[in-house]
Structure formats: C-alpha cells, structure tokens
Tab-separated table of C-alpha atoms and ligand atoms in Angstrom:
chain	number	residue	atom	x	y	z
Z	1	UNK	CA	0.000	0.000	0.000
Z	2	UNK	CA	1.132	3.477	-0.701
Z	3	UNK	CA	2.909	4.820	2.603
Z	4	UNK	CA	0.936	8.343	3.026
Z	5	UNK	CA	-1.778	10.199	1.294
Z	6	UNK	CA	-1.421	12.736	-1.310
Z	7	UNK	CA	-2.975	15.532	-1.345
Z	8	UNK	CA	-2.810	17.821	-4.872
Z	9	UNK	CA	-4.206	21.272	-5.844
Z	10	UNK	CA	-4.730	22.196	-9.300
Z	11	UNK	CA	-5.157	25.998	-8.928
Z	12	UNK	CA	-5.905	25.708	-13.092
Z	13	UNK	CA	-5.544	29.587	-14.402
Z	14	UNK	CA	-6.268	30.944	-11.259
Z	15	UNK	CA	-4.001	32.084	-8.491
Z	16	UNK	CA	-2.060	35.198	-7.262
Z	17	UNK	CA	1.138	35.768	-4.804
Z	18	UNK	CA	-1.040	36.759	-2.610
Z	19	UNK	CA	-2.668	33.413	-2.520
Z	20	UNK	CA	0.332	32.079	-2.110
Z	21	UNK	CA	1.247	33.348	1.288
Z	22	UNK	CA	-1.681	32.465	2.476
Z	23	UNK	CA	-1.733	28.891	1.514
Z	24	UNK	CA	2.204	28.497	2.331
Z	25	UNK	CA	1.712	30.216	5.784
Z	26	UNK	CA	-1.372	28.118	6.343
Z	27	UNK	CA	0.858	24.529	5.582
Z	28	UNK	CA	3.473	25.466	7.890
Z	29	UNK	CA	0.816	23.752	11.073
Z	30	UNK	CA	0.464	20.637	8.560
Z	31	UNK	CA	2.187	17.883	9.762
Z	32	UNK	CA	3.955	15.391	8.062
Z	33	UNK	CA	1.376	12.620	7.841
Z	34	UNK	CA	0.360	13.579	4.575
Z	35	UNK	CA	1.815	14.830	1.479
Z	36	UNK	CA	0.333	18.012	-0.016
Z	37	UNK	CA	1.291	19.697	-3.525
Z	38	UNK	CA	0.557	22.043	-5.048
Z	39	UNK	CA	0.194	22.832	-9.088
Z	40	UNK	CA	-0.022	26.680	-9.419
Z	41	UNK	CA	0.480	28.214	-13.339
Z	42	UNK	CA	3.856	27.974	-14.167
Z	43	UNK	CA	4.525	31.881	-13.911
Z	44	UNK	CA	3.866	31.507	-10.291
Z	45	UNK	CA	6.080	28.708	-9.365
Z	46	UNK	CA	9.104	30.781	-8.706
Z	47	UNK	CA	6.990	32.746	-6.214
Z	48	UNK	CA	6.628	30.067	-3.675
Z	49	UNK	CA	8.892	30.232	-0.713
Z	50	UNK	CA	11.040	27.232	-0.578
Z	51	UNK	CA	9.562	24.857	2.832
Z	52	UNK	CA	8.998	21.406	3.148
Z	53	UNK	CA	5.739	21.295	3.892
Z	54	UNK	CA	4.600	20.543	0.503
Z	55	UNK	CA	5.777	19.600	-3.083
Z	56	UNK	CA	5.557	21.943	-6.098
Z	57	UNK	CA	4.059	21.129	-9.798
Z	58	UNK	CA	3.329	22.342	-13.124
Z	59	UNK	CA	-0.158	21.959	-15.316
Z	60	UNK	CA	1.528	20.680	-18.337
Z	61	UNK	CA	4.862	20.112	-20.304
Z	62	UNK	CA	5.626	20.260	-23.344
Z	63	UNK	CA	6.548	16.491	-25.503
Z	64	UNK	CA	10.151	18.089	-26.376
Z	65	UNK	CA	13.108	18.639	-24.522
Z	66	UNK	CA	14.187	21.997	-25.570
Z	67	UNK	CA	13.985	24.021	-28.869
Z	68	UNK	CA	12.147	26.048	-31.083
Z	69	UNK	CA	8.517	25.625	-29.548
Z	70	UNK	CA	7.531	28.594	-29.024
Z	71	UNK	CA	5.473	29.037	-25.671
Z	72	UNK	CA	5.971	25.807	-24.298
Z	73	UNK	CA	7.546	24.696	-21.010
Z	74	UNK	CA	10.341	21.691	-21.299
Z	75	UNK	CA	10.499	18.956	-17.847
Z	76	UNK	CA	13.992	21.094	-17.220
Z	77	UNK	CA	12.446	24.561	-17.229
Z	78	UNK	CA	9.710	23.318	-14.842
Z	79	UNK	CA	12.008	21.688	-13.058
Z	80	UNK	CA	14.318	25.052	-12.819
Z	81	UNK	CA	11.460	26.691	-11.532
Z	82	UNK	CA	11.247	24.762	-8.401
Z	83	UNK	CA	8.603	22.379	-9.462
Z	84	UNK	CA	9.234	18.204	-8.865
Z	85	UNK	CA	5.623	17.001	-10.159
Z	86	UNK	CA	3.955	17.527	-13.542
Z	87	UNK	CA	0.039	16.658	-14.357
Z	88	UNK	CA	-0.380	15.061	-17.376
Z	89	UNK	CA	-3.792	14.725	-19.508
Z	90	UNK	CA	-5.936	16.572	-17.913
Z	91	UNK	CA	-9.248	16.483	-19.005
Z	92	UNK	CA	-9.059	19.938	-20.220
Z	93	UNK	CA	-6.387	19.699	-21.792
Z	94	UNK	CA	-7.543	16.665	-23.319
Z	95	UNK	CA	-10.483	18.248	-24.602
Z	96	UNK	CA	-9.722	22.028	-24.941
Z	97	UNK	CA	-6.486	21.063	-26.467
Z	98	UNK	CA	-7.190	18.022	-28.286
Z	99	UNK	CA	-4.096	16.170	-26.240
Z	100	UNK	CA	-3.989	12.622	-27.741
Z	101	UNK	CA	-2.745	9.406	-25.405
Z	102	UNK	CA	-0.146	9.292	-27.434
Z	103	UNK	CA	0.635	13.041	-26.801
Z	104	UNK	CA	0.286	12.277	-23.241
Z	105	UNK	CA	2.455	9.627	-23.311
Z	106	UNK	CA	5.866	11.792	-24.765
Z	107	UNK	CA	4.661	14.215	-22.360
Z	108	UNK	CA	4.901	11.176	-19.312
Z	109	UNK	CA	8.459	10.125	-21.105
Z	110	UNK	CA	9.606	13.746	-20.997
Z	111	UNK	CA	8.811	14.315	-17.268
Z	112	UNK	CA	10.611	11.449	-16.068
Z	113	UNK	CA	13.363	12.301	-18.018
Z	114	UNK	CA	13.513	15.685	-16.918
Z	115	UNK	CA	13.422	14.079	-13.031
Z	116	UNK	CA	9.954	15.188	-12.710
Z	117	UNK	CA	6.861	12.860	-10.771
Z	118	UNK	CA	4.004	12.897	-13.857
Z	119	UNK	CA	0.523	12.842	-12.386
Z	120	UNK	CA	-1.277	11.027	-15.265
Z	121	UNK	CA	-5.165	11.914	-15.310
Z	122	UNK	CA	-7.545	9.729	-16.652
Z	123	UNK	CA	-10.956	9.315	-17.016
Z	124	UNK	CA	-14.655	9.096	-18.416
Z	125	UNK	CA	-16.849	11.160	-20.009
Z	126	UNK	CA	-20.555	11.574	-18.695
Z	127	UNK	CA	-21.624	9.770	-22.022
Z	128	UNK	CA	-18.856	7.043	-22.057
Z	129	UNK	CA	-20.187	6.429	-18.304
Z	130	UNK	CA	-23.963	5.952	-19.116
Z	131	UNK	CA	-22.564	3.861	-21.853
Z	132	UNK	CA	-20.826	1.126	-19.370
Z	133	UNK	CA	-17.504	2.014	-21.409
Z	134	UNK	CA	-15.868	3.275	-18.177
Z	135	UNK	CA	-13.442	0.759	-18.006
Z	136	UNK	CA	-12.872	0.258	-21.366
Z	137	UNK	CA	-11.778	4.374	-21.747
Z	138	UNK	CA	-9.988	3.702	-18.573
Z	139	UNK	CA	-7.565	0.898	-19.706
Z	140	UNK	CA	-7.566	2.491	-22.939
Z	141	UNK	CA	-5.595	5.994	-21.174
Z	142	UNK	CA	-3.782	3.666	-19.243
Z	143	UNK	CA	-2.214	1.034	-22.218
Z	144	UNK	CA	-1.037	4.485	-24.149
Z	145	UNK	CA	0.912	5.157	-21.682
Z	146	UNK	CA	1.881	1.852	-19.353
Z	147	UNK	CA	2.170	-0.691	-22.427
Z	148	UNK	CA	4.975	0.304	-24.195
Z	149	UNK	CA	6.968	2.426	-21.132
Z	150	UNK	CA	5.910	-0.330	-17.895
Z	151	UNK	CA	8.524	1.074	-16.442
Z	152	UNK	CA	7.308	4.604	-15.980
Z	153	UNK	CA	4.956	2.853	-13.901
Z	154	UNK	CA	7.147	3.348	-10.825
Z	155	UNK	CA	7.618	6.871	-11.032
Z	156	UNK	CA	3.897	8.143	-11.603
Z	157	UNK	CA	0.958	9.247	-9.377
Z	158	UNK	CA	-2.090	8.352	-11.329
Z	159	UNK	CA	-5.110	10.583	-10.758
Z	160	UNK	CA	-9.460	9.242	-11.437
Z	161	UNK	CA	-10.738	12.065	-12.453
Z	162	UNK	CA	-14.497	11.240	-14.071
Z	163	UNK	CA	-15.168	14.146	-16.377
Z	164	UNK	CA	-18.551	14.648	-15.503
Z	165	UNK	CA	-17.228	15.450	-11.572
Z	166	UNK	CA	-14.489	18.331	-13.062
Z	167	UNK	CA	-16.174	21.703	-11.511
Z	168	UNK	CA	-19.508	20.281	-11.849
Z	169	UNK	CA	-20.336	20.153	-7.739
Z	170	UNK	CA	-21.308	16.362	-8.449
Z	171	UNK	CA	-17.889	14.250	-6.641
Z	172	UNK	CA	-18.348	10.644	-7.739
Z	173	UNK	CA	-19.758	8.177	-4.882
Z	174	UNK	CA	-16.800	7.076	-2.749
Z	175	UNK	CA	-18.501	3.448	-3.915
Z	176	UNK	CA	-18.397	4.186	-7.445
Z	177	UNK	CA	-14.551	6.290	-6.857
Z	178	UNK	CA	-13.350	2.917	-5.104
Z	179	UNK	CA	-14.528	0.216	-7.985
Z	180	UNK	CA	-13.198	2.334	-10.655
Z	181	UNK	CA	-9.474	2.565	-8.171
Z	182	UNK	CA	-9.534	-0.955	-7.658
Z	183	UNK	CA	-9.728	-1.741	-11.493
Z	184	UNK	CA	-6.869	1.005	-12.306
Z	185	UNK	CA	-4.927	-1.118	-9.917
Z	186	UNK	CA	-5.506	-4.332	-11.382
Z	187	UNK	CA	-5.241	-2.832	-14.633
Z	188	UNK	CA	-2.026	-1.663	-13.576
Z	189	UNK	CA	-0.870	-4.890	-12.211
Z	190	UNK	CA	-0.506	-6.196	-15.831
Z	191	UNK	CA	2.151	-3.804	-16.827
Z	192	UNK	CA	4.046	-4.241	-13.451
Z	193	UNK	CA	2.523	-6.057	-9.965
Z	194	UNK	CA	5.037	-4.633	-7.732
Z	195	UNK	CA	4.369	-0.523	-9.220
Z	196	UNK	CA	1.123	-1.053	-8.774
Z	197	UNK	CA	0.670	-1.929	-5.491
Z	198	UNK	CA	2.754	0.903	-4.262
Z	199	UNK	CA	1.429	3.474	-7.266
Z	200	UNK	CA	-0.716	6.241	-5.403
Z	201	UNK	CA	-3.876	6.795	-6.905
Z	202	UNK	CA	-5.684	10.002	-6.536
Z	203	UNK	CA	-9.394	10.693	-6.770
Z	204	UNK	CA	-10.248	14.158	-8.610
Z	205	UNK	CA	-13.723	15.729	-9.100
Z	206	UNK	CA	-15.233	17.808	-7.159
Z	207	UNK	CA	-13.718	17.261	-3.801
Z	208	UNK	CA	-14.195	19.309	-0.566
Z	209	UNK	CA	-14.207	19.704	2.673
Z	210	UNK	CA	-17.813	17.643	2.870
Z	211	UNK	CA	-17.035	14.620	1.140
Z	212	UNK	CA	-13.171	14.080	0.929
Z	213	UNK	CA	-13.080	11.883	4.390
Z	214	UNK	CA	-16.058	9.032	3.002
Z	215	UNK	CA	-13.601	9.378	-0.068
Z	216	UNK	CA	-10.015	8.765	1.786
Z	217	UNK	CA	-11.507	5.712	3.877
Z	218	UNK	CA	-11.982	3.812	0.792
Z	219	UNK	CA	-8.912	0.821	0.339
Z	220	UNK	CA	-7.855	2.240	-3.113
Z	221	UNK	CA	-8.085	5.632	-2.764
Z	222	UNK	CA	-4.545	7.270	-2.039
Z	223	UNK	CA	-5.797	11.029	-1.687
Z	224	UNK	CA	-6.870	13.701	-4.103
Z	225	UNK	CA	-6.655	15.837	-6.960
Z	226	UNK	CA	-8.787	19.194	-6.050
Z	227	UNK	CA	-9.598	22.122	-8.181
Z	228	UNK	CA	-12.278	24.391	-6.909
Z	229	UNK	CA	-11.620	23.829	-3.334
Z	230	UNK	CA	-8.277	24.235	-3.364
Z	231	UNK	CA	-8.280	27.898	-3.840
Z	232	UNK	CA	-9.893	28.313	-0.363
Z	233	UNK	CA	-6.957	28.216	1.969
Z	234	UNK	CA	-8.691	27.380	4.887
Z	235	UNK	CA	-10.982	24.637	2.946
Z	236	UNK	CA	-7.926	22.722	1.221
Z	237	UNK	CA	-5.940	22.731	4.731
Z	238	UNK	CA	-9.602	20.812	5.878
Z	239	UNK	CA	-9.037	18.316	3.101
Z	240	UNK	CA	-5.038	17.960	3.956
Z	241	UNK	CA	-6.077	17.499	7.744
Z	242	UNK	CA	-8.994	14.689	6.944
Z	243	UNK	CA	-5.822	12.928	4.858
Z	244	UNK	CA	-3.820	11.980	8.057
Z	245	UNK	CA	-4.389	8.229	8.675
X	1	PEP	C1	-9.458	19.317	-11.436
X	1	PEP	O1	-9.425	20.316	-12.132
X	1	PEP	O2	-8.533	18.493	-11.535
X	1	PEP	C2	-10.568	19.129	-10.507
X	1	PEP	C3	-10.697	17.983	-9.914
X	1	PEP	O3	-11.408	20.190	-10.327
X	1	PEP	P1	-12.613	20.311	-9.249
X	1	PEP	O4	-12.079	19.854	-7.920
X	1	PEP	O5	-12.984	21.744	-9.247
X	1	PEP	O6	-13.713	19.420	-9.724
C-alpha cells in the first residue's frame, strides 16, 4: 500500500502571490502525515517560498526537450522553476487542447526524463459512463501510456478524475470512486505487480471539505486531486487534515 496520502491542488488559471502566502503560511501547522502539492500556473512557481511542507508542480509540459517551440515549457524549465511534479492529460487539456494518449504519453516520457513525478489523469466522459464504457476508456488511457513504457509505472501518481465530476459540484460516490481505483490497480498490475501496489492513486472531481473523508476511507483511494476547493486556503488545509491516517 502506498505509505501516506497525497494531497494535490490544481489551482488551473487561477491564483495570485497573494494566494500564495496564504496557503504556504497556512501549511506550515500541517504535519507530516500527509503529502500536499501544489500545481499553481507555471509563472507563479518561482513565487513560492522554498519549505517542506509541501511539493511543487506544473499543469503541463511540453513532448520536447528543448527548442524552437515557441510558448511551451520543457520537464527542465519546470524543473528550474522549483517544481518536482507535472500533471499530465488533464481532461481539459484533453479536450480544450485536443491532447492525444499518445501526446500524453511523450509528455509522461519527458517528465521522467527531466526528473519530474508525472501525475497522469484519466478518465470518463458523462456519455462514455452511461454507456458502461468506463473501463474500457480507462484501460484504454492507461495502455497508451503503461504498455509500451511499464517502467514509468514506478515513477507516476495516477489521478481518477471522471469528467462529468471536473467543476460540476457532483464528486463521484466514494462506492463508485473505489470500484473504478480498484480496477486502475488491477489494470495496472498487468504492466508491473510490484508498481502497482505501491502506485498512489488520486481521486479528482469535485472534492471538498464535505465529502473528501467518506472518499479517503476507501482501500484504493490514495488522496486527491482538487480544483475548486483548493483555492480556499482554509478549505484545502480541511481536506489535507482529513488525509492523516
Ligand atoms: C481538477 O481540475 O482536476 C478538478 C478535480 O477540479 P474540481 O475539484 O474543481 O472538480
């Protein structure tokens, strides 16, 4: 089992220094039972004072090392920057941005390459829910990646995030969150038992302060991925807190 929950914001396009200092003064009472980080735009990564009270990541990366691409953000930039996780796939970048799994996949390789934790994020569409296909999308995302590269297995977080629970104020049932971990596990399993037993895999959509602890009691469910609620300082440092074992 996965030693200690994780706990990740995605502050998406949102965010300000003076957020910062708020949230970073607020972690300083966290203890280190859990493991927070925290994904700010890339412009303010360079902000955050340096503490060890939580990890630092970026949104995205770009599939190429270095070079003539204009506006992107290589794993060694990000990593320059102070960051030492990257999310991966997001669902809007997946849709806004029409990332492919094969995209996704470069973008996985380049992170680890670069020294950087990927958080890969996967999951269903309302429709591809209501048509059973859950799993099938599921181990689809995952093959792109786990496949061909098992061995980037060891070095990821993995994060559910159903895309009808992204901002929508409707979390998935810790139930429904739980079968859908389990099979990412077992899923997993097939590319390489050991990494998957020890992979942590975070539930995104919709979390808060109301329903993360039903969600962190569940066996397969290794902490969160929140976007809305993590911009409240004193809300996220509730969902950090229910975390602790
Ligand atoms: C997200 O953007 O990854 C997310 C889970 O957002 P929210 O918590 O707002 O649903």
């Amino acid at each position: 089992m996965p030693a200690k929950k994780l706990i990740a914001a995605n502050w998406k396009m949102n965010g300000s220094r003076a957020l910062i200092e708020t949230v970073s003064q607020q972690l300083t009472t966290l203890n280190s039972e859990v493991d927070v980080l925290i994904c700010p735009p890339a412009t303010l990564l360079a902000y955050f004072p340096v503490s060890g009270h939580y990890s630092l990541g970026a949104q995205d990366i770009s599939e190429h090392a270095e070079g003539a691409y204009t506006g992107e953000l290589s794993g060694g930039l990000i990593k320059e920057a102070g960051a030492s996780f990257v999310l991966a796939g997001h669902s809007e970048r997946r849709q806004y941005h029409a990332e492919s799994d094969q995209l996704i996949c470069a973008k996985i390789q380049q992170a680890v390459t670069a020294g950087l934790t990927p958080v890969l994020c996967i999951g269903e569409t309302l429709a591809e829910r209501q048509q059973e296909n859950t799993e099938q999308v599921i181990a689809k995302q995952l093959a792109a990646v786990y496949a061909s590269h098992p061995e980037l297995l060891a070095k990821s977080v993995i994060a559910y995030e159903p895309v009808w629970a992204i901002g929508t104020g409707e979390s998935a049932s810790p139930e429904q969150a739980q079968e859908t971990h389990a099979f990412i596990r077992r899923q997993l399993a097939e590319y390489d038992s050991k990494a998957a037993v020890n992979v942590r895999i975070l539930y995104g959509g919709s979390v808060n302060a109301a329903n993360c602890q039903a969600l962190f009691t569940q066996a397969d469910i290794d902490g969160a991925l929140v976007g809305g609620a993590s911009l409240k300082p004193a809300e996220f440092m509730q969902i950090c807190q229910s975390a602790k074992d």
